[in-house]
Tab-separated table of C-alpha atoms in Angstrom:
chain	number	residue	atom	x	y	z
A	5	MET	CA	0.018	-0.350	0.161
A	6	SER	CA	3.101	2.218	0.050
A	7	PHE	CA	1.968	3.419	-3.747
A	8	VAL	CA	-0.964	5.252	-2.298
A	9	PHE	CA	1.563	7.725	-0.667
A	10	ALA	CA	4.235	7.407	-2.475
A	11	MET	CA	3.004	9.721	-5.908
A	12	PRO	CA	2.002	12.684	-3.428
A	13	GLU	CA	5.592	12.557	-1.695
A	14	LEU	CA	7.419	13.018	-4.910
A	15	ILE	CA	4.602	16.062	-5.763
A	16	THR	CA	5.734	17.679	-2.592
A	17	VAL	CA	9.170	17.243	-2.677
A	18	ALA	CA	9.198	18.177	-6.175
A	19	ALA	CA	6.878	21.818	-5.230
A	20	SER	CA	10.133	21.778	-2.329
A	21	ASP	CA	12.720	21.711	-4.799
A	22	LEU	CA	10.922	24.403	-6.814
A	23	ALA	CA	10.143	26.608	-3.568
A	24	GLY	CA	14.291	26.712	-3.998
A	25	ILE	CA	14.575	27.328	-7.673
A	26	GLY	CA	12.306	30.195	-6.647
A	27	SER	CA	15.063	31.262	-4.133
A	28	THR	CA	17.609	31.280	-6.845
A	29	ILE	CA	15.727	33.151	-9.094
A	30	SER	CA	15.157	35.824	-6.353
A	31	ALA	CA	18.717	36.266	-5.698
A	32	ALA	CA	19.984	36.280	-9.077
A	33	ASN	CA	17.266	39.420	-9.332
A	34	ALA	CA	19.092	40.885	-6.549
A	35	ALA	CA	22.392	40.854	-7.739
A	36	ALA	CA	20.971	42.266	-11.637
A	37	ALA	CA	20.046	44.950	-9.326
A	38	THR	CA	23.452	45.794	-7.228
A	39	SER	CA	25.355	45.319	-10.725
A	40	THR	CA	23.367	47.533	-12.421
A	41	THR	CA	23.331	50.521	-9.714
A	42	GLY	CA	27.292	49.734	-9.605
A	43	ILE	CA	27.911	49.883	-13.455
A	44	LEU	CA	26.187	53.327	-13.683
A	45	ALA	CA	27.782	55.142	-10.863
A	46	ALA	CA	31.059	53.634	-12.999
A	47	GLY	CA	30.724	55.053	-15.772
A	48	ALA	CA	32.873	58.044	-15.422
A	49	ASP	CA	33.662	58.570	-19.650
A	50	GLU	CA	31.907	58.130	-22.529
A	51	VAL	CA	33.052	54.567	-23.073
A	52	SER	CA	31.665	53.391	-19.545
A	53	ALA	CA	28.507	55.616	-20.118
A	54	ALA	CA	27.600	53.684	-23.274
A	55	ILE	CA	28.808	50.133	-21.644
A	56	ALA	CA	27.016	51.345	-18.806
A	57	ALA	CA	24.150	52.444	-20.372
A	58	ALA	CA	23.911	48.894	-22.492
A	59	PHE	CA	23.998	46.828	-19.323
A	60	GLY	CA	21.828	49.217	-17.204
A	61	SER	CA	18.726	47.856	-20.157
A	62	TYR	CA	19.614	43.995	-19.797
A	63	ALA	CA	19.379	44.730	-16.104
A	64	GLN	CA	15.978	46.386	-16.211
A	65	ALA	CA	14.459	43.821	-18.681
A	66	TYR	CA	16.271	40.754	-17.196
A	67	GLN	CA	14.379	42.094	-13.480
A	68	SER	CA	11.481	42.482	-15.391
A	69	LEU	CA	11.013	39.120	-16.730
A	70	GLY	CA	12.709	38.644	-13.520
A	71	ALA	CA	9.363	39.361	-11.445
A	72	GLN	CA	6.701	37.754	-13.890
A	73	THR	CA	8.878	33.938	-13.441
A	74	ALA	CA	8.439	34.926	-9.982
A	75	ALA	CA	5.172	35.284	-9.647
A	76	PHE	CA	4.089	32.754	-12.143
A	77	HIS	CA	6.686	30.315	-9.813
A	78	ASP	CA	4.915	30.889	-7.038
A	79	GLN	CA	1.394	30.454	-8.489
A	80	PHE	CA	2.930	26.736	-9.643
A	81	ILE	CA	3.975	25.960	-6.437
A	82	GLU	CA	0.262	26.441	-5.032
A	83	LEU	CA	-0.805	24.423	-7.979
A	84	ILE	CA	1.276	21.503	-7.464
A	85	SER	CA	0.947	21.504	-3.356
A	86	ALA	CA	-2.859	21.653	-3.569
A	87	SER	CA	-2.671	19.192	-6.642
A	88	ALA	CA	-0.683	16.634	-4.335
A	89	GLY	CA	-3.151	16.668	-1.640
A	90	SER	CA	-5.795	15.933	-4.105
A	91	TYR	CA	-4.303	13.566	-5.476
A	92	ALA	CA	-3.819	11.595	-2.118
A	93	ALA	CA	-7.224	12.047	-0.856
A	94	THR	CA	-8.406	10.030	-3.826
A	95	GLU	CA	-6.065	7.498	-3.392
A	96	ALA	CA	-6.861	6.489	-0.430
A	97	ALA	CA	-10.343	6.744	-1.484
A	98	SER	CA	-10.376	4.436	-4.335
A	99	ALA	CA	-7.567	1.489	-2.332
A	100	ASN	CA	-10.108	-1.400	-1.924
A	101	PRO	CA	-10.176	-2.257	1.751
A	102	LEU	CA	-10.069	-5.647	1.390
A	103	ASN	CA	-6.623	-5.870	-0.282
A	104	THR	CA	-4.775	-3.330	2.839
A	105	LEU	CA	-6.656	-6.354	5.264
A	106	ILE	CA	-5.065	-9.074	3.420
A	107	GLN	CA	-1.730	-7.175	3.199
A	108	GLN	CA	-1.862	-6.453	7.109
A	109	LEU	CA	-2.634	-9.845	7.745
A	110	LEU	CA	-0.061	-11.997	5.829
A	111	GLY	CA	2.852	-8.989	7.672
A	112	VAL	CA	1.449	-10.426	11.410
A	113	ILE	CA	1.288	-13.998	9.887
A	114	ASN	CA	5.004	-14.211	7.750
A	115	THR	CA	6.825	-12.058	10.144
A	116	PRO	CA	8.032	-14.656	12.615
A	117	THR	CA	8.762	-17.433	10.151
A	118	GLU	CA	11.033	-15.053	7.910
A	119	LEU	CA	12.661	-13.928	11.573
A	120	LEU	CA	13.401	-17.264	12.172
A	121	LEU	CA	13.552	-19.550	9.375
A	122	GLY	CA	13.502	-17.167	6.732
A	123	ARG	CA	11.166	-18.359	4.916
A	124	PRO	CA	7.419	-17.055	5.189
A	125	LEU	CA	4.937	-19.267	6.368
A	126	ILE	CA	2.321	-17.732	3.215
A	127	GLY	CA	3.947	-16.376	0.031
A	128	ASN	CA	5.992	-17.468	-3.208
A	129	GLY	CA	9.571	-17.966	-2.908
A	130	ALA	CA	11.921	-15.521	-4.696
A	131	ASN	CA	13.105	-16.410	-8.429
A	132	GLY	CA	16.656	-17.153	-8.796
A	133	VAL	CA	18.813	-13.660	-10.621
A	134	ALA	CA	19.533	-14.554	-13.994
A	135	GLY	CA	23.080	-14.557	-14.975
A	136	THR	CA	24.113	-15.820	-11.097
A	137	GLY	CA	22.750	-19.736	-11.626
A	138	ALA	CA	21.444	-19.007	-7.956
A	139	ASN	CA	18.636	-21.347	-6.750
A	140	GLY	CA	14.928	-20.036	-6.119
A	141	GLY	CA	13.466	-19.602	-3.181
A	142	ALA	CA	10.912	-21.914	-1.344
A	143	GLY	CA	7.404	-21.391	-1.047
A	144	GLY	CA	6.005	-20.161	1.825
A	145	ILE	CA	6.380	-23.305	4.896
A	146	LEU	CA	2.116	-24.163	4.122
A	147	ILE	CA	1.155	-22.298	0.809
A	148	GLY	CA	3.384	-21.547	-1.787
A	149	ASN	CA	5.068	-21.786	-5.373
A	150	GLY	CA	8.961	-21.872	-5.101
A	151	GLY	CA	10.681	-19.675	-6.927
A	152	ASP	CA	12.347	-20.358	-10.326
A	153	GLY	CA	15.965	-21.048	-10.812
A	154	GLY	CA	18.256	-18.452	-11.975
A	155	ASN	CA	19.705	-19.401	-15.629
A	156	GLY	CA	23.745	-20.068	-15.396
A	157	SER	CA	26.093	-17.247	-17.169
A	158	ASN	CA	27.684	-17.766	-20.335
A	159	PHE	CA	31.463	-17.905	-20.528
A	160	ASN	CA	33.752	-17.347	-23.670
A	161	THR	CA	37.429	-17.765	-24.207
A	162	SER	CA	40.008	-18.203	-26.850
A	163	ASP	CA	43.820	-19.879	-27.533
A	164	ASN	CA	43.798	-23.151	-25.609
A	165	VAL	CA	41.634	-22.638	-22.448
A	166	ALA	CA	38.643	-24.474	-21.864
A	167	ALA	CA	35.395	-22.976	-21.392
A	168	PHE	CA	32.639	-23.554	-19.303
A	169	GLY	CA	28.726	-22.514	-19.304
A	170	ARG	CA	27.395	-21.877	-15.343
A	171	ASP	CA	25.133	-24.528	-15.016
A	172	GLY	CA	21.502	-23.366	-14.051
A	173	GLY	CA	19.964	-22.675	-10.286
A	174	ASP	CA	17.326	-24.933	-8.824
A	175	GLY	CA	13.942	-24.669	-8.358
A	176	GLY	CA	12.741	-23.750	-5.067
A	177	ASN	CA	10.186	-26.094	-3.277
A	178	GLY	CA	6.420	-25.269	-3.635
A	179	GLY	CA	4.693	-24.830	0.298
A	180	ARG	CA	4.017	-28.305	2.102
A	181	LEU	CA	0.696	-28.008	1.862
A	182	LEU	CA	-0.357	-26.404	-1.991
A	183	GLY	CA	2.500	-25.147	-3.764
A	184	ASN	CA	3.834	-25.864	-7.323
A	185	GLY	CA	7.488	-25.985	-7.485
A	186	GLY	CA	10.011	-23.674	-9.843
A	187	ASN	CA	11.560	-24.394	-12.414
A	188	GLY	CA	15.063	-25.098	-12.911
A	189	GLY	CA	16.930	-22.758	-14.379
A	190	ASP	CA	19.068	-23.073	-17.795
A	191	GLY	CA	22.680	-23.576	-18.211
A	192	GLY	CA	25.559	-21.795	-19.594
A	193	THR	CA	26.561	-21.182	-23.175
A	194	ALA	CA	30.072	-21.975	-23.941
A	195	GLN	CA	32.532	-21.116	-26.842
A	196	ASN	CA	35.711	-20.886	-27.998
A	197	LEU	CA	36.291	-21.069	-31.412
A	198	ASP	CA	40.194	-21.474	-31.273
A	199	ARG	CA	41.172	-24.333	-29.304
A	200	GLY	CA	40.213	-25.413	-26.173
A	201	GLY	CA	37.302	-27.388	-25.653
A	202	THR	CA	34.087	-26.335	-24.322
A	203	VAL	CA	31.068	-28.107	-21.563
A	204	GLY	CA	27.267	-26.384	-21.536
A	205	GLY	CA	26.683	-25.769	-17.853
A	206	VAL	CA	23.931	-28.124	-15.884
A	207	GLY	CA	20.545	-27.216	-16.098
A	208	GLY	CA	18.988	-26.961	-12.733
A	209	ASN	CA	16.384	-29.256	-11.137
A	210	GLY	CA	13.247	-28.463	-10.972
A	211	GLY	CA	11.799	-28.094	-7.256
A	212	LYS	CA	9.663	-30.387	-5.383
A	213	ALA	CA	5.757	-30.147	-5.291
A	214	GLY	CA	3.519	-29.625	-1.817
A	215	ALA	CA	1.269	-32.318	-0.679
A	216	ILE	CA	-0.819	-30.408	-3.788
A	217	GLY	CA	0.925	-29.293	-6.908
A	218	ASN	CA	2.717	-29.836	-9.726
A	219	GLY	CA	6.809	-30.811	-10.270
A	220	GLY	CA	8.971	-27.858	-11.697
A	221	ASP	CA	10.365	-28.470	-15.105
A	222	GLY	CA	14.335	-29.491	-15.074
A	223	GLY	CA	16.175	-26.334	-16.520
A	224	HIS	CA	17.548	-26.634	-20.375
A	225	GLY	CA	21.783	-27.749	-20.745
A	226	GLY	CA	23.937	-25.103	-21.671
A	227	VAL	CA	25.014	-25.100	-25.481
A	228	ALA	CA	28.722	-25.953	-26.516
A	229	LEU	CA	30.570	-24.349	-29.363
A	230	SER	CA	34.102	-24.999	-30.570
A	231	GLY	CA	36.907	-24.379	-32.815
A	232	SER	CA	39.335	-27.851	-33.143
A	233	GLY	CA	38.205	-28.555	-29.483
A	234	THR	CA	35.773	-30.957	-28.113
A	235	ALA	CA	32.305	-29.690	-27.763
A	236	ARG	CA	30.293	-31.255	-24.865
A	237	GLY	CA	26.296	-29.987	-24.308
A	238	GLY	CA	25.033	-29.737	-20.501
A	239	GLN	CA	22.724	-32.425	-19.325
A	240	GLY	CA	19.030	-31.110	-18.645
A	241	GLY	CA	18.127	-30.388	-15.072
A	242	THR	CA	15.757	-32.912	-13.367
A	243	GLY	CA	12.165	-32.159	-12.940
A	244	GLY	CA	10.621	-32.193	-9.583
A	245	ASN	CA	8.323	-34.458	-7.633
A	246	ALA	CA	4.703	-33.717	-7.217
A	247	GLY	CA	3.618	-34.780	-3.772
A	248	LEU	CA	-0.139	-36.317	-3.231
A	249	ALA	CA	-1.862	-34.964	-5.916
A	250	GLY	CA	-0.159	-33.495	-9.172
A	251	SER	CA	2.010	-33.890	-12.517
A	252	GLY	CA	5.931	-34.522	-12.142
A	253	GLY	CA	7.852	-32.098	-14.043
A	254	ASP	CA	9.504	-32.389	-17.190
A	255	GLY	CA	13.026	-33.156	-17.652
A	256	GLY	CA	15.587	-30.337	-19.718
A	257	GLY	CA	16.969	-30.726	-22.685
A	258	GLY	CA	19.814	-31.380	-23.481
A	259	GLY	CA	22.204	-28.745	-24.907
A	260	GLY	CA	23.727	-28.976	-28.527
A	261	THR	CA	27.014	-28.712	-29.647
A	262	ASN	CA	28.596	-27.828	-32.790
A	263	SER	CA	32.646	-28.020	-33.553
A	264	ASN	CA	34.252	-26.781	-36.675
A	265	THR	CA	36.884	-29.640	-36.760
A	266	GLY	CA	36.838	-31.317	-33.601
A	267	ASN	CA	34.258	-33.551	-31.807
A	268	ALA	CA	31.161	-33.247	-30.310
A	269	VAL	CA	28.765	-34.732	-27.735
A	270	GLY	CA	25.042	-33.866	-27.217
A	271	GLY	CA	23.785	-32.963	-23.798
A	272	ASN	CA	21.848	-36.224	-21.992
A	273	GLY	CA	17.646	-34.949	-20.963
A	274	GLY	CA	17.111	-34.633	-18.063
A	275	THR	CA	14.972	-37.488	-16.109
A	276	ALA	CA	11.201	-36.671	-14.952
A	277	GLY	CA	9.395	-36.068	-12.037
A	278	GLU	CA	7.368	-38.876	-10.806
A	279	GLY	CA	3.140	-37.940	-10.759
A	280	GLY	CA	1.273	-37.812	-7.192
A	281	LEU	CA	0.479	-40.736	-5.045
A	282	THR	CA	-3.768	-40.358	-5.891
A	283	PHE	CA	-3.577	-38.165	-9.069
A	284	GLY	CA	-1.347	-37.536	-11.795
A	285	ARG	CA	1.009	-37.968	-14.309
A	286	GLY	CA	4.677	-39.039	-14.426
A	287	GLY	CA	6.423	-35.876	-16.489
A	288	ASP	CA	8.592	-36.227	-19.850
A	289	GLY	CA	11.947	-36.939	-20.246
A	290	GLY	CA	13.777	-34.110	-21.678
A	291	ASP	CA	14.843	-34.516	-25.361
A	292	ALA	CA	18.725	-34.297	-26.173
A	293	GLY	CA	20.864	-32.354	-27.988
A	294	GLY	CA	22.506	-33.360	-31.079
A	295	GLY	CA	26.315	-33.093	-32.117
A	296	ARG	CA	27.527	-31.852	-35.133
A	297	VAL	CA	30.850	-31.562	-36.331
A	298	GLY	CA	32.356	-30.168	-39.823
A	299	GLY	CA	36.102	-31.854	-40.029
A	300	THR	CA	36.444	-35.990	-40.144
A	301	GLY	CA	35.702	-35.781	-36.234
A	302	THR	CA	33.071	-37.380	-34.701
A	303	ALA	CA	29.714	-36.358	-33.625
A	304	THR	CA	27.172	-38.193	-31.069
A	305	GLY	CA	23.564	-37.468	-30.141
A	306	GLY	CA	22.914	-37.132	-25.789
A	307	ASN	CA	20.443	-39.571	-25.126
A	308	GLY	CA	16.867	-38.755	-24.172
A	309	GLY	CA	15.781	-39.020	-20.487
A	310	ASN	CA	13.442	-41.052	-19.204
A	311	GLY	CA	9.974	-40.390	-18.566
A	312	GLY	CA	8.336	-40.430	-15.102
A	313	ASP	CA	6.353	-42.776	-12.944
A	314	SER	CA	2.429	-42.586	-12.096
A	315	HIS	CA	1.694	-43.913	-9.105
A	316	ALA	CA	-1.809	-43.095	-9.118
A	317	ILE	CA	-4.979	-44.895	-9.917
A	318	GLY	CA	-5.754	-44.715	-13.861
A	319	GLN	CA	-2.970	-42.034	-14.860
A	320	ALA	CA	-0.247	-42.410	-17.356
A	321	GLY	CA	3.245	-42.606	-16.694
A	322	GLY	CA	5.441	-40.396	-18.652
A	323	ALA	CA	6.978	-40.242	-22.049
A	324	GLY	CA	10.820	-40.999	-22.741
A	325	GLY	CA	12.703	-37.571	-24.447
A	326	GLU	CA	13.991	-37.725	-27.841
A	327	GLY	CA	18.071	-39.061	-28.249
A	328	GLY	CA	19.879	-37.030	-30.062
A	329	ASN	CA	20.622	-36.639	-33.666
A	330	ALA	CA	24.069	-36.478	-35.051
A	331	SER	CA	25.408	-35.015	-37.946
A	332	ALA	CA	29.173	-35.339	-39.367
A	333	PRO	CA	28.892	-34.808	-43.599
A	334	SER	CA	33.164	-35.770	-43.052
A	335	GLY	CA	33.142	-37.809	-40.202
A	336	THR	CA	31.516	-40.768	-37.588
A	337	ALA	CA	27.953	-39.438	-36.603
A	338	ILE	CA	26.679	-41.695	-33.485
A	339	GLY	CA	22.811	-41.377	-32.939
A	340	GLY	CA	21.628	-41.186	-29.368
A	341	ASN	CA	19.416	-43.210	-27.677
A	342	GLY	CA	15.703	-42.493	-26.551
A	343	GLY	CA	14.528	-42.337	-23.080
A	344	ASN	CA	12.370	-44.851	-21.247
A	345	ALA	CA	9.024	-44.060	-20.615
A	346	GLY	CA	7.612	-43.799	-17.500
A	347	HIS	CA	4.965	-46.656	-15.535
A	348	GLY	CA	1.523	-46.169	-15.757
A	349	GLY	CA	-0.224	-46.344	-12.073
A	350	ILE	CA	-2.715	-49.235	-11.631
A	351	GLY	CA	-4.778	-49.708	-14.666
A	352	GLY	CA	-3.163	-46.300	-16.095
A	353	SER	CA	-0.982	-46.659	-19.471
A	354	ASP	CA	2.791	-46.918	-19.757
A	355	GLY	CA	4.393	-43.756	-21.098
A	356	ARG	CA	5.634	-43.728	-25.015
A	357	GLY	CA	9.656	-44.472	-25.134
A	358	GLY	CA	11.878	-41.901	-26.772
A	359	LEU	CA	12.974	-42.363	-30.178
A	360	GLY	CA	16.709	-42.943	-31.355
A	361	GLY	CA	18.285	-39.837	-32.682
A	362	THR	CA	19.586	-40.357	-36.581
A	363	GLY	CA	23.814	-40.724	-37.284
A	364	THR	CA	24.357	-39.385	-40.682
A	365	GLY	CA	28.212	-39.687	-41.243
A	366	SER	CA	30.722	-39.530	-44.027
A	367	SER	CA	29.274	-43.119	-45.453
A	368	PRO	CA	26.730	-46.157	-44.294
A	369	ALA	CA	29.773	-47.432	-42.347
A	370	ASN	CA	29.675	-44.206	-40.158
A	371	SER	CA	26.292	-43.897	-39.618
A	372	HIS	CA	24.929	-44.633	-36.744
A	373	ASN	CA	21.032	-44.751	-35.166
A	374	GLY	CA	20.526	-44.519	-31.523
A	375	GLN	CA	18.043	-46.783	-29.874
A	376	SER	CA	14.540	-45.774	-29.122
A	377	GLY	CA	13.354	-46.301	-25.047
A	378	SER	CA	11.492	-48.719	-23.966
A	379	GLY	CA	7.666	-48.584	-23.450
A	380	ALA	CA	4.457	-48.113	-25.291
A	381	ALA	CA	5.031	-47.578	-29.018
């Protein structure tokens, strides 16, 4: 509710600043009058008299304009001050009393647990700052969604120095009674277009849900780009589990890779979270990252993440993630394997197995496809 009073306070400060400007104008007028008198008294010869006459006319014009400016300034301050009071009264009258009451009650309820445990009793967790890989904050102890993890920062190097993208932060857990888990942050990109190897950051894990709520999704693994070194994509984060009722979070996708003359290995997809005990399906496994090389090196696709199981009656398991494709027009290409499907609860079906990735190399002998994961076709 501080917004209700913020604008009038700013207006009051502005009026005070304008008052200071008015004092400056008055001081300038007084200085001009003094200078005019001094100049006229000093006119002892014709040249001095001419200069004094010129500056005297300028000073008189300035004083006339200054008087008009000061009068306008005084009227403007009165108008601003009156508007500030009117604005405050209008905002106070239009404020929703129910919202005010709710905010006050939450403040009273959350203060003790925030002081003792650093976590509110009711409320959402804070998101991790982007680029830092910080974890998301947990939701309120009873009710609240977990905050999302911050994305990892990118890292570029040159020469023969390896580059590592920063890992993404984990999502915060939801409140124990009610709340979704936060999503994991994405891993940072790693790049060295010279000789050094590169490794993409790992995606953050999704937060766990409360008794009622969905698990958070895993973050995407970071991309890796290299000149003549080996490039390895970051692995996708694991999806968060549900509690009593809710779906498991999806696994994060693996990071893709590219190396001009070296080798490239795609990141694996993240494993999915499990569904709730009484309701909710398992999450889907993350798709793997692909690999590509421009020279005679070997490109390898990552493996897809496994789907999450469901424990509830009649609820389906999650699908397995797709295996990563591989491309090496002048080298060897090996497609990644698909992830296994999650099992369904009693009376529920298993998920679909992830398809294996394709491998396209310099010849049929250098081209190998990945295997599909187990599960429903």
